Coordinates of N, CA and C and ligand atoms in Angstrom, one line a residue:
X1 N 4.1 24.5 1.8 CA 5.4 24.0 1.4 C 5.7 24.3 0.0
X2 N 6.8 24.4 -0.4 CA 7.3 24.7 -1.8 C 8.1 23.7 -2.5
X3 N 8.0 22.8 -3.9 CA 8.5 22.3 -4.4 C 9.8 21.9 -4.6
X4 N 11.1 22.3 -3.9 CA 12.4 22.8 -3.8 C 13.1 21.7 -3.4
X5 N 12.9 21.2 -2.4 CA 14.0 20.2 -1.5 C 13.7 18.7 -1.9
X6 N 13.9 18.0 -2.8 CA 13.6 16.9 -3.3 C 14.5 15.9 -2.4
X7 N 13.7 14.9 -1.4 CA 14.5 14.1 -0.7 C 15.1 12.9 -1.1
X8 N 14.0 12.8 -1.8 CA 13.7 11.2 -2.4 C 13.1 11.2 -4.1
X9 N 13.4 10.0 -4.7 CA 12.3 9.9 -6.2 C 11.9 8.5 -6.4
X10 N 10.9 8.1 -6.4 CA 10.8 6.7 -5.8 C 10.1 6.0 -7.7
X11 N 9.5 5.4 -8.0 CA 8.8 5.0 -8.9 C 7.2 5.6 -9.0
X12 N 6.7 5.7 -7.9 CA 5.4 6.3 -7.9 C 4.9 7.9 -7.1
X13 N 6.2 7.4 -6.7 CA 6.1 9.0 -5.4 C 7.9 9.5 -5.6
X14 N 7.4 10.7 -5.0 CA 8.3 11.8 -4.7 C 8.2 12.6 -3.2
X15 N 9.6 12.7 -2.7 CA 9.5 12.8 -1.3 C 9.9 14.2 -1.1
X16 N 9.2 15.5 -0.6 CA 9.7 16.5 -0.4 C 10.2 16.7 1.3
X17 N 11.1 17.5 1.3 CA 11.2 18.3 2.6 C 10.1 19.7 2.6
X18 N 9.8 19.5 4.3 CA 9.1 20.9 4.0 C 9.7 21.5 5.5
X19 N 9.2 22.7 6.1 CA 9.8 23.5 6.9 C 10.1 23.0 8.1
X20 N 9.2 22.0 8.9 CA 8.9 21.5 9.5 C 9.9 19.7 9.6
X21 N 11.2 19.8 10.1 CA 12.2 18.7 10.1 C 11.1 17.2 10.6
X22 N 10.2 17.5 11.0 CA 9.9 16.0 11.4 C 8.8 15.7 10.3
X23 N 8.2 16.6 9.8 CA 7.4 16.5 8.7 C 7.8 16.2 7.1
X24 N 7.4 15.3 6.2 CA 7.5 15.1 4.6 C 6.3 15.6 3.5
X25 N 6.7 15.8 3.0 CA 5.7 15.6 1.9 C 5.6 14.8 0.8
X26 N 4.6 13.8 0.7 CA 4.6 12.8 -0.2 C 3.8 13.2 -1.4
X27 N 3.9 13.2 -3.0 CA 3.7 13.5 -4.1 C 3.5 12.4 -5.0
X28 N 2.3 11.7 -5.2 CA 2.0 10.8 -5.8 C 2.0 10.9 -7.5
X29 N 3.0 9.8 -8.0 CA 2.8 10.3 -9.6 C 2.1 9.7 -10.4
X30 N 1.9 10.0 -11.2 CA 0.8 9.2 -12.4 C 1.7 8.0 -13.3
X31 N 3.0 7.9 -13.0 CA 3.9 7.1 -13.7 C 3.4 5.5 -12.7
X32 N 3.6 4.4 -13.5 CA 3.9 3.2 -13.2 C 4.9 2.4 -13.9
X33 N 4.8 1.2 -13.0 CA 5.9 0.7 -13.2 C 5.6 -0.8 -12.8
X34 N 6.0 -1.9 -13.3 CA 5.7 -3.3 -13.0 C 6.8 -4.5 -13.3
X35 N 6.6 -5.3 -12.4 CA 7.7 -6.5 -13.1 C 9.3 -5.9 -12.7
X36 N 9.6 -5.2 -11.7 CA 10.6 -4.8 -10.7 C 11.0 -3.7 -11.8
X37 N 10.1 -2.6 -12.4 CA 10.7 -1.8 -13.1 C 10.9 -2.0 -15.1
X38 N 10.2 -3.3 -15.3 CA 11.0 -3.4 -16.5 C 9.4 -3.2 -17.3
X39 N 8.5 -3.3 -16.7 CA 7.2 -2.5 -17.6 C 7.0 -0.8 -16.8
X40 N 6.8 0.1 -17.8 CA 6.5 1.2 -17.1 C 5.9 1.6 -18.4
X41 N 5.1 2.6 -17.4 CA 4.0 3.5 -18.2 C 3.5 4.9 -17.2
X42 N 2.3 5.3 -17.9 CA 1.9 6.4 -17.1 C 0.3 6.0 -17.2
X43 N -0.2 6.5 -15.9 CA -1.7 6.1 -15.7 C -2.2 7.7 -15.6
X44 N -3.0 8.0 -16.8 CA -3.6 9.6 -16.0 C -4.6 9.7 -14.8
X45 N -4.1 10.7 -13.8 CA -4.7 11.1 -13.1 C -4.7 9.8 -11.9
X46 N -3.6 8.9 -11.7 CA -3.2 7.8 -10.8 C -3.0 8.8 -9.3
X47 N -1.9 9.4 -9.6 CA -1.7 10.2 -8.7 C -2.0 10.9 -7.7
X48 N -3.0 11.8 -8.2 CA -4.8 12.3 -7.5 C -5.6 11.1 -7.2
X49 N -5.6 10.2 -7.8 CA -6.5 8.9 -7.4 C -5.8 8.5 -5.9
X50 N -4.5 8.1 -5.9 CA -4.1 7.4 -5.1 C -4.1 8.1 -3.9
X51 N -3.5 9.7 -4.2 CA -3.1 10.6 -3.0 C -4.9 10.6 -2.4
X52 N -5.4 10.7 -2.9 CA -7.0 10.7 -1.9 C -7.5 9.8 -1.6
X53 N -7.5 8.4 -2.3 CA -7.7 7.0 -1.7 C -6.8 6.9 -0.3
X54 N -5.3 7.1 -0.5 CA -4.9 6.7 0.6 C -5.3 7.6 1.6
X55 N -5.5 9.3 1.5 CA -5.4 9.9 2.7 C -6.7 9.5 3.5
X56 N -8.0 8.8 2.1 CA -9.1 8.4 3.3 C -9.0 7.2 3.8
X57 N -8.1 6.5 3.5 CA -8.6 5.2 4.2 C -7.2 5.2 5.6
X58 N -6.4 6.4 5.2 CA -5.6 6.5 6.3 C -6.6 6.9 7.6
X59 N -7.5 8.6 7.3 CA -8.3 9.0 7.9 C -9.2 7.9 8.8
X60 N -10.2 6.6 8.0 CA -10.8 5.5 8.5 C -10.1 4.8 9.9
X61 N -8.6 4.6 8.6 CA -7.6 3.7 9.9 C -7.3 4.5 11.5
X62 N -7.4 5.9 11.5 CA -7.6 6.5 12.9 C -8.1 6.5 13.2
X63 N -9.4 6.2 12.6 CA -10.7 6.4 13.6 C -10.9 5.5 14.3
X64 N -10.5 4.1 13.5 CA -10.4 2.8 14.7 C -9.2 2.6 15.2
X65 N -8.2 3.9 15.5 CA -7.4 3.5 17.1 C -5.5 3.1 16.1
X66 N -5.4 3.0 14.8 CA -4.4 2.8 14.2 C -3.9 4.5 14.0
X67 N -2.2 4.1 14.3 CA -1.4 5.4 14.1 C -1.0 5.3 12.8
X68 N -1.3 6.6 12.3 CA -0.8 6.8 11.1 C 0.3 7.5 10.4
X69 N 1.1 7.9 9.3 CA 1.7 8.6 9.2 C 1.0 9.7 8.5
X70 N -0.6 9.8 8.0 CA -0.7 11.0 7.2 C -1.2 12.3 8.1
X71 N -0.4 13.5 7.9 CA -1.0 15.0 9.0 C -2.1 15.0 8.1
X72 N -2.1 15.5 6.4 CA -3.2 16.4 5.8 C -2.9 15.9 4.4
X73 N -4.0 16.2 3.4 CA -3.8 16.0 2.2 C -3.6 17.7 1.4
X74 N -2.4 18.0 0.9 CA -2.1 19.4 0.8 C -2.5 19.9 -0.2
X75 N -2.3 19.0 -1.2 CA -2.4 19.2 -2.8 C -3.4 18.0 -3.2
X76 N -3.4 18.7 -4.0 CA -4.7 17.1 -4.5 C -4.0 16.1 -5.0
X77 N -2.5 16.1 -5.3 CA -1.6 14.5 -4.9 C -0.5 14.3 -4.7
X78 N -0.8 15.1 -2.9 CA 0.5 15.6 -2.1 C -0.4 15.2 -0.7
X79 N 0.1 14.3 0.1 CA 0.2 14.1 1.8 C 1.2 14.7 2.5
X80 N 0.8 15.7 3.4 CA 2.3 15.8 4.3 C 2.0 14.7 5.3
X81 N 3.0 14.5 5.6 CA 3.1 13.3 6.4 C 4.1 13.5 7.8
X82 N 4.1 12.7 8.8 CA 4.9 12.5 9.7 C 6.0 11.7 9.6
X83 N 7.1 12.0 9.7 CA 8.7 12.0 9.0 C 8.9 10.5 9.9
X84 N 9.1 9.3 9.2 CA 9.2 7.4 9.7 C 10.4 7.1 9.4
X85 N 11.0 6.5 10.6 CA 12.4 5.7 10.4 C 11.4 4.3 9.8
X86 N 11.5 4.1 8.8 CA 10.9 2.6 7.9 C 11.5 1.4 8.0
X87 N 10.6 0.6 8.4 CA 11.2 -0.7 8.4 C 11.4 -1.2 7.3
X88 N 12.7 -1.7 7.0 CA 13.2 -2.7 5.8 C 12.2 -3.5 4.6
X89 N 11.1 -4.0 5.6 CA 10.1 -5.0 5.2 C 8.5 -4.7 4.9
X90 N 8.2 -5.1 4.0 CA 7.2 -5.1 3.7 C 6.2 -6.3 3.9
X91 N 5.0 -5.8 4.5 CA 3.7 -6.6 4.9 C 3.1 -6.7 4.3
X92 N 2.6 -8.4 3.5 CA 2.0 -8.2 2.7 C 0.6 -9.1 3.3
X93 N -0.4 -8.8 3.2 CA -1.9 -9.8 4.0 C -2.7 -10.2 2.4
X94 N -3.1 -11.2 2.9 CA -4.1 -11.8 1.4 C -5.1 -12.6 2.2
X95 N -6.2 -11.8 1.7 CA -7.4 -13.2 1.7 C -7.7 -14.1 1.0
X96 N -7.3 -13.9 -0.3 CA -7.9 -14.3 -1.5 C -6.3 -14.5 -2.1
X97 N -6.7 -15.8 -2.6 CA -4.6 -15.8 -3.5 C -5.2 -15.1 -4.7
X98 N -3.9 -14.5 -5.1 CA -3.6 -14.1 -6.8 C -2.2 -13.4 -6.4
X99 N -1.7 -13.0 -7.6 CA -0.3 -12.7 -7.9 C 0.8 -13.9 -7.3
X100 N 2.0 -13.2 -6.5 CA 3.0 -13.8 -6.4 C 3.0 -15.2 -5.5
X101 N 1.7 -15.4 -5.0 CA 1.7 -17.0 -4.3 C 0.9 -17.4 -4.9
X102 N 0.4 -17.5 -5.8 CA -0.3 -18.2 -7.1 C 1.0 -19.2 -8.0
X103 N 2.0 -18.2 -7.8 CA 3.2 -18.7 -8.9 C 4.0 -19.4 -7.9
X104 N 4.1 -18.8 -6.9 CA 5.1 -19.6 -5.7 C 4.7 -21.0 -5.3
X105 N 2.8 -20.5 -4.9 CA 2.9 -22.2 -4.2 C 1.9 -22.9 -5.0
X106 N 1.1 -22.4 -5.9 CA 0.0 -23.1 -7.0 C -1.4 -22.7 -6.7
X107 N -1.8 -21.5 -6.0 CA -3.1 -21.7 -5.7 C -3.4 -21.0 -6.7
X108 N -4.8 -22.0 -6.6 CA -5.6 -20.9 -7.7 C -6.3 -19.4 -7.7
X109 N -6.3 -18.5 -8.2 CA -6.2 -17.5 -8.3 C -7.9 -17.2 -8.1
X110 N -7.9 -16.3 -6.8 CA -9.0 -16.6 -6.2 C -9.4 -17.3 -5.0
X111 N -8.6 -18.2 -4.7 CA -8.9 -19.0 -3.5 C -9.1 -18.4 -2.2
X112 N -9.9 -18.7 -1.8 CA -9.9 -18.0 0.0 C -9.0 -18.8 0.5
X113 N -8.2 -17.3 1.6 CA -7.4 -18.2 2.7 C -8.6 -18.6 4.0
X114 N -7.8 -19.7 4.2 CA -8.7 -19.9 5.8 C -8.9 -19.1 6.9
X115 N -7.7 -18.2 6.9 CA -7.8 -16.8 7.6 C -6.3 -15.9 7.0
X116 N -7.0 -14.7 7.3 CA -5.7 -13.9 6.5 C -4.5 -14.1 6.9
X117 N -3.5 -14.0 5.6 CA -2.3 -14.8 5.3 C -1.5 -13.6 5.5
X118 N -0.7 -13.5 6.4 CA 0.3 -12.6 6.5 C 2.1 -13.3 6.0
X119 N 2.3 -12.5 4.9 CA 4.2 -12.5 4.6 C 4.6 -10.9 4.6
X120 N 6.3 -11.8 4.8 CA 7.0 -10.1 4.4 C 7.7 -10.4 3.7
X121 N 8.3 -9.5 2.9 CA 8.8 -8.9 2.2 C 10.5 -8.1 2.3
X122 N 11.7 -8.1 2.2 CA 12.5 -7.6 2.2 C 12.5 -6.6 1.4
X123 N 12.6 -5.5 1.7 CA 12.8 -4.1 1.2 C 14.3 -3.8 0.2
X124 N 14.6 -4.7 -1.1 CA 15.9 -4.6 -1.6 C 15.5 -5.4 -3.1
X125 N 15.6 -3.6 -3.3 CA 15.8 -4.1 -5.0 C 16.5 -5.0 -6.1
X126 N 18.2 -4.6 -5.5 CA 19.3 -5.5 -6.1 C 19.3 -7.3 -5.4
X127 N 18.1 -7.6 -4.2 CA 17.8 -8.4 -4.0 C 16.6 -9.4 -5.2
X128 N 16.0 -8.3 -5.4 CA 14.4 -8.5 -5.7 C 13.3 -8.7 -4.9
X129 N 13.5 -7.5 -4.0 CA 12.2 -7.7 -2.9 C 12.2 -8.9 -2.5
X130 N 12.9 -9.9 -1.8 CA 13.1 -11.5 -1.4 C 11.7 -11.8 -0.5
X131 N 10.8 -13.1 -0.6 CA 10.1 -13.4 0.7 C 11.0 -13.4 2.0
X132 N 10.9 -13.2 3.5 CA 11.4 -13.4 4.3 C 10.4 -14.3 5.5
X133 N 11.4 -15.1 5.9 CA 10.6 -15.8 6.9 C 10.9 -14.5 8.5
X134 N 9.9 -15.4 9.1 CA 10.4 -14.5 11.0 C 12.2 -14.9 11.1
X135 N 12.0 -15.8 10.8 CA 13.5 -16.4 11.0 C 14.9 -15.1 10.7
X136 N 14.3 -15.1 9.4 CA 15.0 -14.7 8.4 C 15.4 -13.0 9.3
X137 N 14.1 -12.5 9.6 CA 13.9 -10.9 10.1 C 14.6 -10.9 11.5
X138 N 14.2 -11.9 12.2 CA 15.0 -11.9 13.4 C 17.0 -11.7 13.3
X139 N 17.1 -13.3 12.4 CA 18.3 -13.2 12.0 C 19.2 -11.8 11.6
X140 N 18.7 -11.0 10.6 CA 19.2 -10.0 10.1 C 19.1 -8.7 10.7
X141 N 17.9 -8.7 11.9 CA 17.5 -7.5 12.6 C 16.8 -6.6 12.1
X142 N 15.9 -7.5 11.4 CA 15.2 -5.9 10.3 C 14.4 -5.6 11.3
X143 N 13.6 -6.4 12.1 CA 12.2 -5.7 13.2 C 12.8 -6.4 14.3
X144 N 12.7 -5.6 15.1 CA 12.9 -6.2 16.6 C 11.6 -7.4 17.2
X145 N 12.0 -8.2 17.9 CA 11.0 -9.2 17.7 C 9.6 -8.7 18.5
X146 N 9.7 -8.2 19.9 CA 8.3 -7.6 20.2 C 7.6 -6.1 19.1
X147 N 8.5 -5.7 18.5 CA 8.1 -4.6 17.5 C 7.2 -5.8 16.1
X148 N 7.8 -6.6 15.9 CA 7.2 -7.4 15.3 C 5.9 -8.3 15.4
X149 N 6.0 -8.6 16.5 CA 4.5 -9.0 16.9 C 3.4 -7.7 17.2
X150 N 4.1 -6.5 17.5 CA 2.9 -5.2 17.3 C 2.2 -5.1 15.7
X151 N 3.4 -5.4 14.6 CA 3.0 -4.7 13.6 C 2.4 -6.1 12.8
X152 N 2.4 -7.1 13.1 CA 1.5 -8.4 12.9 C 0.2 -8.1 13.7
X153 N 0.0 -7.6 14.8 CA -1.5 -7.4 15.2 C -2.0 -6.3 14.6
X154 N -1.3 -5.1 14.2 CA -1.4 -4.3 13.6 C -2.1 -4.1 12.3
X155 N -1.5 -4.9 11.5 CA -1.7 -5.9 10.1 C -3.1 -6.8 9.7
X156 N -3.4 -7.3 10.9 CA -4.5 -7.7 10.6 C -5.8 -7.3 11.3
X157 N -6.0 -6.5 12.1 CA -6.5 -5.1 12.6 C -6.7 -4.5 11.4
X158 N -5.6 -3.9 10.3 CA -6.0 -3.0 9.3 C -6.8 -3.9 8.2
X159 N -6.2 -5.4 8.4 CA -7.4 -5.8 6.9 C -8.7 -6.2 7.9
X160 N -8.9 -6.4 8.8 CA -10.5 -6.2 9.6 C -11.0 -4.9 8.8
X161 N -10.5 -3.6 9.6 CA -11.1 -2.4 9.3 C -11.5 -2.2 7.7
X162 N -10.1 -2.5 6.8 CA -10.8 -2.3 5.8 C -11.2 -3.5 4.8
X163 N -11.5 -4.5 4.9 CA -12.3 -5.4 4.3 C -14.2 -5.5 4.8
X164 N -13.8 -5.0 6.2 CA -15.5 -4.5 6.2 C -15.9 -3.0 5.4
X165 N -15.0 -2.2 5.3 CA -15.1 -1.1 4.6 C -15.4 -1.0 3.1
X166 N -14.6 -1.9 2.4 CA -14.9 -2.6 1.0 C -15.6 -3.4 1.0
X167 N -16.4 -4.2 1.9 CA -17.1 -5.2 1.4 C -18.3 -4.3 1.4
X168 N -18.4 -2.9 2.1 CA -19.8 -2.1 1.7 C -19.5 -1.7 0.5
X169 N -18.9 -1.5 0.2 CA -19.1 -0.5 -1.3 C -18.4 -1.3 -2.4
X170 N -19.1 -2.5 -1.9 CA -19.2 -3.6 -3.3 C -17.3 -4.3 -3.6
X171 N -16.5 -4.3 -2.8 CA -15.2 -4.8 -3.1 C -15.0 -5.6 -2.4
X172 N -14.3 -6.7 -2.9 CA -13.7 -7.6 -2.2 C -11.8 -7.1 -2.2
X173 N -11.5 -7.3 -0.9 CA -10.3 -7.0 -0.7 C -9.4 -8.2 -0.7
X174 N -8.4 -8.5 -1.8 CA -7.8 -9.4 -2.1 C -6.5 -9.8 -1.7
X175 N -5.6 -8.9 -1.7 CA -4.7 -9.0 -1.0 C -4.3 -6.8 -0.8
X176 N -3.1 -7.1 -0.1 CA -2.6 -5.6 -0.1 C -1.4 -5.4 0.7
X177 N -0.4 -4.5 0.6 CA 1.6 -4.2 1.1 C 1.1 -3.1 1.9
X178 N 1.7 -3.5 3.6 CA 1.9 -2.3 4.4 C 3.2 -2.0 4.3
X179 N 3.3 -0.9 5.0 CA 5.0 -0.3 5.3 C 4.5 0.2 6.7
X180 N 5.4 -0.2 7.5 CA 5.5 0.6 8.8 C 6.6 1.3 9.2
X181 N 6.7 2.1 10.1 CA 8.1 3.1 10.4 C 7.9 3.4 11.9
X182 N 9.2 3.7 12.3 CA 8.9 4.2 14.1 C 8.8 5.9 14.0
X183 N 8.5 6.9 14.7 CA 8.4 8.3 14.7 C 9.4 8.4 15.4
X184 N 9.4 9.5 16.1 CA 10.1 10.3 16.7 C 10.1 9.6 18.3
X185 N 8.7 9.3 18.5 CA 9.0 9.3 19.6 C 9.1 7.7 20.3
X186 N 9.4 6.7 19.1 CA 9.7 5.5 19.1 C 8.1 4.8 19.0
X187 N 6.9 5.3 18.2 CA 5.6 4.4 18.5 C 6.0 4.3 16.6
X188 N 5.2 2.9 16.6 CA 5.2 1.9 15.3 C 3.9 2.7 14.8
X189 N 4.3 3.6 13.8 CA 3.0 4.1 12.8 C 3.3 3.6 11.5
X190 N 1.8 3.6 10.9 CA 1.5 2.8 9.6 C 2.3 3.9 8.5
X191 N 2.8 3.6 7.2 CA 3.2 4.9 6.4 C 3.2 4.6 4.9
X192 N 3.8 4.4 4.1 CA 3.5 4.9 2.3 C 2.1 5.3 2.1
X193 N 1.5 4.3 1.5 CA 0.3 4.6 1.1 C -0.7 3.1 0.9
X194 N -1.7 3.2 1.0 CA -2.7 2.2 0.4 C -3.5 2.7 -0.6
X195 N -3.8 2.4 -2.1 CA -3.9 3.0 -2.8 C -4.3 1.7 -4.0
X196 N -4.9 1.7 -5.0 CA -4.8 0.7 -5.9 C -3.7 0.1 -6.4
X197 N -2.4 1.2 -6.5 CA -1.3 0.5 -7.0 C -0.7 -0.4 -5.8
X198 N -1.1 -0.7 -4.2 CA -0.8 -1.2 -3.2 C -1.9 -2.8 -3.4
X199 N -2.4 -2.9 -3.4 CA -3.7 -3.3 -3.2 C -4.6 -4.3 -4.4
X200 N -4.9 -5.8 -4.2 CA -6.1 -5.9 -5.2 C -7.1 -6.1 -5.1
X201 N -7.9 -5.0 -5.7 CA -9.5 -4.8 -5.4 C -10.4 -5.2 -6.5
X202 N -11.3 -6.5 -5.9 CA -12.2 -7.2 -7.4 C -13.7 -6.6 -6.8
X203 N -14.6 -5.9 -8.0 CA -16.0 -5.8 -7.8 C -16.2 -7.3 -7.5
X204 N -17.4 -7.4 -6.3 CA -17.6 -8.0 -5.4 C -18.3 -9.1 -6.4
X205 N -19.1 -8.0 -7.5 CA -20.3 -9.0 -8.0 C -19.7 -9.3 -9.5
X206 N -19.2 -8.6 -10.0 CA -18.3 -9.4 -11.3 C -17.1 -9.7 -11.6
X207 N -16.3 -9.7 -10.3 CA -15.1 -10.3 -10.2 C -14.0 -9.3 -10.8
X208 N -14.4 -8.1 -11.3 CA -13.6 -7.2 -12.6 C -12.6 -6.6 -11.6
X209 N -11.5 -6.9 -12.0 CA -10.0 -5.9 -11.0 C -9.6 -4.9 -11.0
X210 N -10.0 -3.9 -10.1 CA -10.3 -3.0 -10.1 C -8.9 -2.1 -9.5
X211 N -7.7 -2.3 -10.3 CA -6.5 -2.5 -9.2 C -5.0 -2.3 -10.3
X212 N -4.0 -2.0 -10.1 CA -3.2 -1.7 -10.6 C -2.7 -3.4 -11.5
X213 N -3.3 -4.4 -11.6 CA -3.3 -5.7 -12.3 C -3.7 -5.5 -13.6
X214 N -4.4 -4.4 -14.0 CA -5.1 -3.9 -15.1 C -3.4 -3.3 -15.9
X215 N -3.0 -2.8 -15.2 CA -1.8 -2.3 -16.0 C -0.1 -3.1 -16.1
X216 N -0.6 -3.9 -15.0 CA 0.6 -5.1 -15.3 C 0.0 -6.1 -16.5
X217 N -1.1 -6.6 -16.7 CA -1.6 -7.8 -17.3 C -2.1 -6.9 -18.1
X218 N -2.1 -5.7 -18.6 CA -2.5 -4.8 -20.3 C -4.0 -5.3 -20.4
X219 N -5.0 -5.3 -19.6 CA -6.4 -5.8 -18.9 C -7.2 -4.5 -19.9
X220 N -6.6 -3.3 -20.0 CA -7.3 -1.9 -20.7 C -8.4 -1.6 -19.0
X221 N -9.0 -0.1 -19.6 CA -9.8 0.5 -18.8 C -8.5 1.0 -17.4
X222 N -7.4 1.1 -17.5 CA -6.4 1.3 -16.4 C -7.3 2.4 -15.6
X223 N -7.2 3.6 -16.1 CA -7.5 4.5 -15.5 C -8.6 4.7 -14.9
X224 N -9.6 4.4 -15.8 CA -11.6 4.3 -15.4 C -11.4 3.3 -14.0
X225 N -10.1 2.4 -14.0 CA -10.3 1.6 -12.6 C -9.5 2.1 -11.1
X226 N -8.8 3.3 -11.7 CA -8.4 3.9 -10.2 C -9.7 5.6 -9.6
X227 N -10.6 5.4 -10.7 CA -11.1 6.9 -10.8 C -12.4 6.0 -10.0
X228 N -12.9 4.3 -10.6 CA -14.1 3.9 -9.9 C -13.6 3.6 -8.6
X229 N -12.6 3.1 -8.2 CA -11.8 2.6 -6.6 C -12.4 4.4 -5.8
X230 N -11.9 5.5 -6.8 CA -12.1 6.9 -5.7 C -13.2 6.9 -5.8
X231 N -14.1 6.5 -6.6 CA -15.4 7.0 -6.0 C -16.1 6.2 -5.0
X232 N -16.0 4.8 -4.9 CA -16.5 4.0 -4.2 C -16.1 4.5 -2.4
X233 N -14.6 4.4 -2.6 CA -14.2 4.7 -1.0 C -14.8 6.3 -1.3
X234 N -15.2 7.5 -1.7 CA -15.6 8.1 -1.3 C -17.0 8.5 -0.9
X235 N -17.3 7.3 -1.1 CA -19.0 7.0 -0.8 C -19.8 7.4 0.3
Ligands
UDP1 N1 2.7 -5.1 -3.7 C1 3.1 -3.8 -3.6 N2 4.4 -3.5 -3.9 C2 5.3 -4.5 -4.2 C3 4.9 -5.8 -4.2 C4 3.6 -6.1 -4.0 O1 2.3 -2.9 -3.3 O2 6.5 -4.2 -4.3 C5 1.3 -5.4 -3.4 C6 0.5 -5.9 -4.7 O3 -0.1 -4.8 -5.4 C7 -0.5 -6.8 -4.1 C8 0.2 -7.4 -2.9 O4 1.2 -6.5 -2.5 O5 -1.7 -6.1 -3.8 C9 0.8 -8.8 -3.1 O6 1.6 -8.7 -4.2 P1 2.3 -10.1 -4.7 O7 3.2 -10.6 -3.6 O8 1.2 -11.0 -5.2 O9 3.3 -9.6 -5.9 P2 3.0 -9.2 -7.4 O10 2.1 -10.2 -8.0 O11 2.4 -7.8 -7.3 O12 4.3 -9.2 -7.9

């Protein structure tokens, strides 16, 4: 594929066309951004971090039976991908509270849930990414209701697979945002990315955040914490 047909420019990625109409290419960048845009920075070598984190834990998530959207990793922080009509909403699962339901409902940061906590998310920036109830999704039609209960079993299927995944290689899996999309041929595949900047990952044994929190909360060591995340999952 060649650099040319720019689809999209997102905050962390860049969406190419490539020859292949049902196919994308996703281009992970080293730029961040926090706080709906109003902190930004650049993380070196995020980009390569993320584009190989996610393509392996995409790879894992196939093996246990989850459709994915990644074909191949092209570039060392480029996925071509299979081309997703995306759902509106974002899935967010937490074992452990911290960030935005820490401030919403008071937990303390760190708490275990009783069992994993599934919310969504509204996909709308001039919104501000709003919580949404089922209610809410039904009402507006963002997921169709049996499509909805697929990508809820779906959801917690992927934090099974990968919280036993990270609980070997010393992580606890804290919380983490899916995105889902339909293909072509109407089946519900998984799509952006899972990646540190998706995701919060605390070493198991000293609690240290090993996760894009580091560059919202100016924590230092940003980058040494998406380079230890690749080596661990590439263990
Ligand atoms: N998240 C994300 N994109 C978003 C919002 C959240 O990837 O636009 C991830 C975030 O990194 C964390 C999880 O979803 O792993 C839960 O985020 P939370 O609702 O606590 O919001 P935050 O504190 O990040 O604003």
């Amino acid at each position: 594929m060649t650099r040319e047909n720019k689809l999209y420019e997102g905050k962390a990625k860049i969406v190419w066309a490539t020859e292949d109409p049902n196919e994308v290419a996703q281009q992970f960048k080293d730029d961040a951004t926090a706080f709906d845009g109003k902190k930004k920075g650049q993380i070196a070598r995020k980009g390569v971090c993320n584009a190989r984190i996610s393509a392996i834990l995409f790879r894992l998530l196939e093996e246990h039976g989850i459709a994915t959207q990644l074909v191949d990793l092209i570039f060392e922080d480029t996925l071509l991908c299979k081309k997703l009509q995306m759902y509106p909403v974002e899935v967010v699962v937490r074992n452990y509270a911290a960030g935005s339901i820490c401030k919403r409902l008071g937990f303390e940061e760190g708490a275990q849930m009783k069992q994993p906590l599934l919310e969504f998310f509204l996909k709308n920036d001039s919104l501000g990414d709003p919580l949404v109830t089922e209610v809410h999704i039904e009402e507006l039609a963002l997921v169709g209701g049996e499509e909805l209960g697929e990508i809820k079993r779906l959801a917690l299927k992927i934090n099974a697979v990968l919280s036993k995944f990270f609980a070997e290689r010393g992580v606890m899996l804290v919380d983490f945002k899916l995105e889902f999309g339909k293909d072509s041929e109407g089946n519900i595949v998984l799509g952006d990315e899972i990646s540190p900047d998706t995701c919060r990952f605390w070493d198991a044994n000293t609690k240290k955040k090993l996760d894009k929190d580091r560059f919202r909360r100016d924590l230092g060591d940003v980058e040494e914490a998406y380079a230890e995340m690749l080596k661990r999952v590439e263990k």
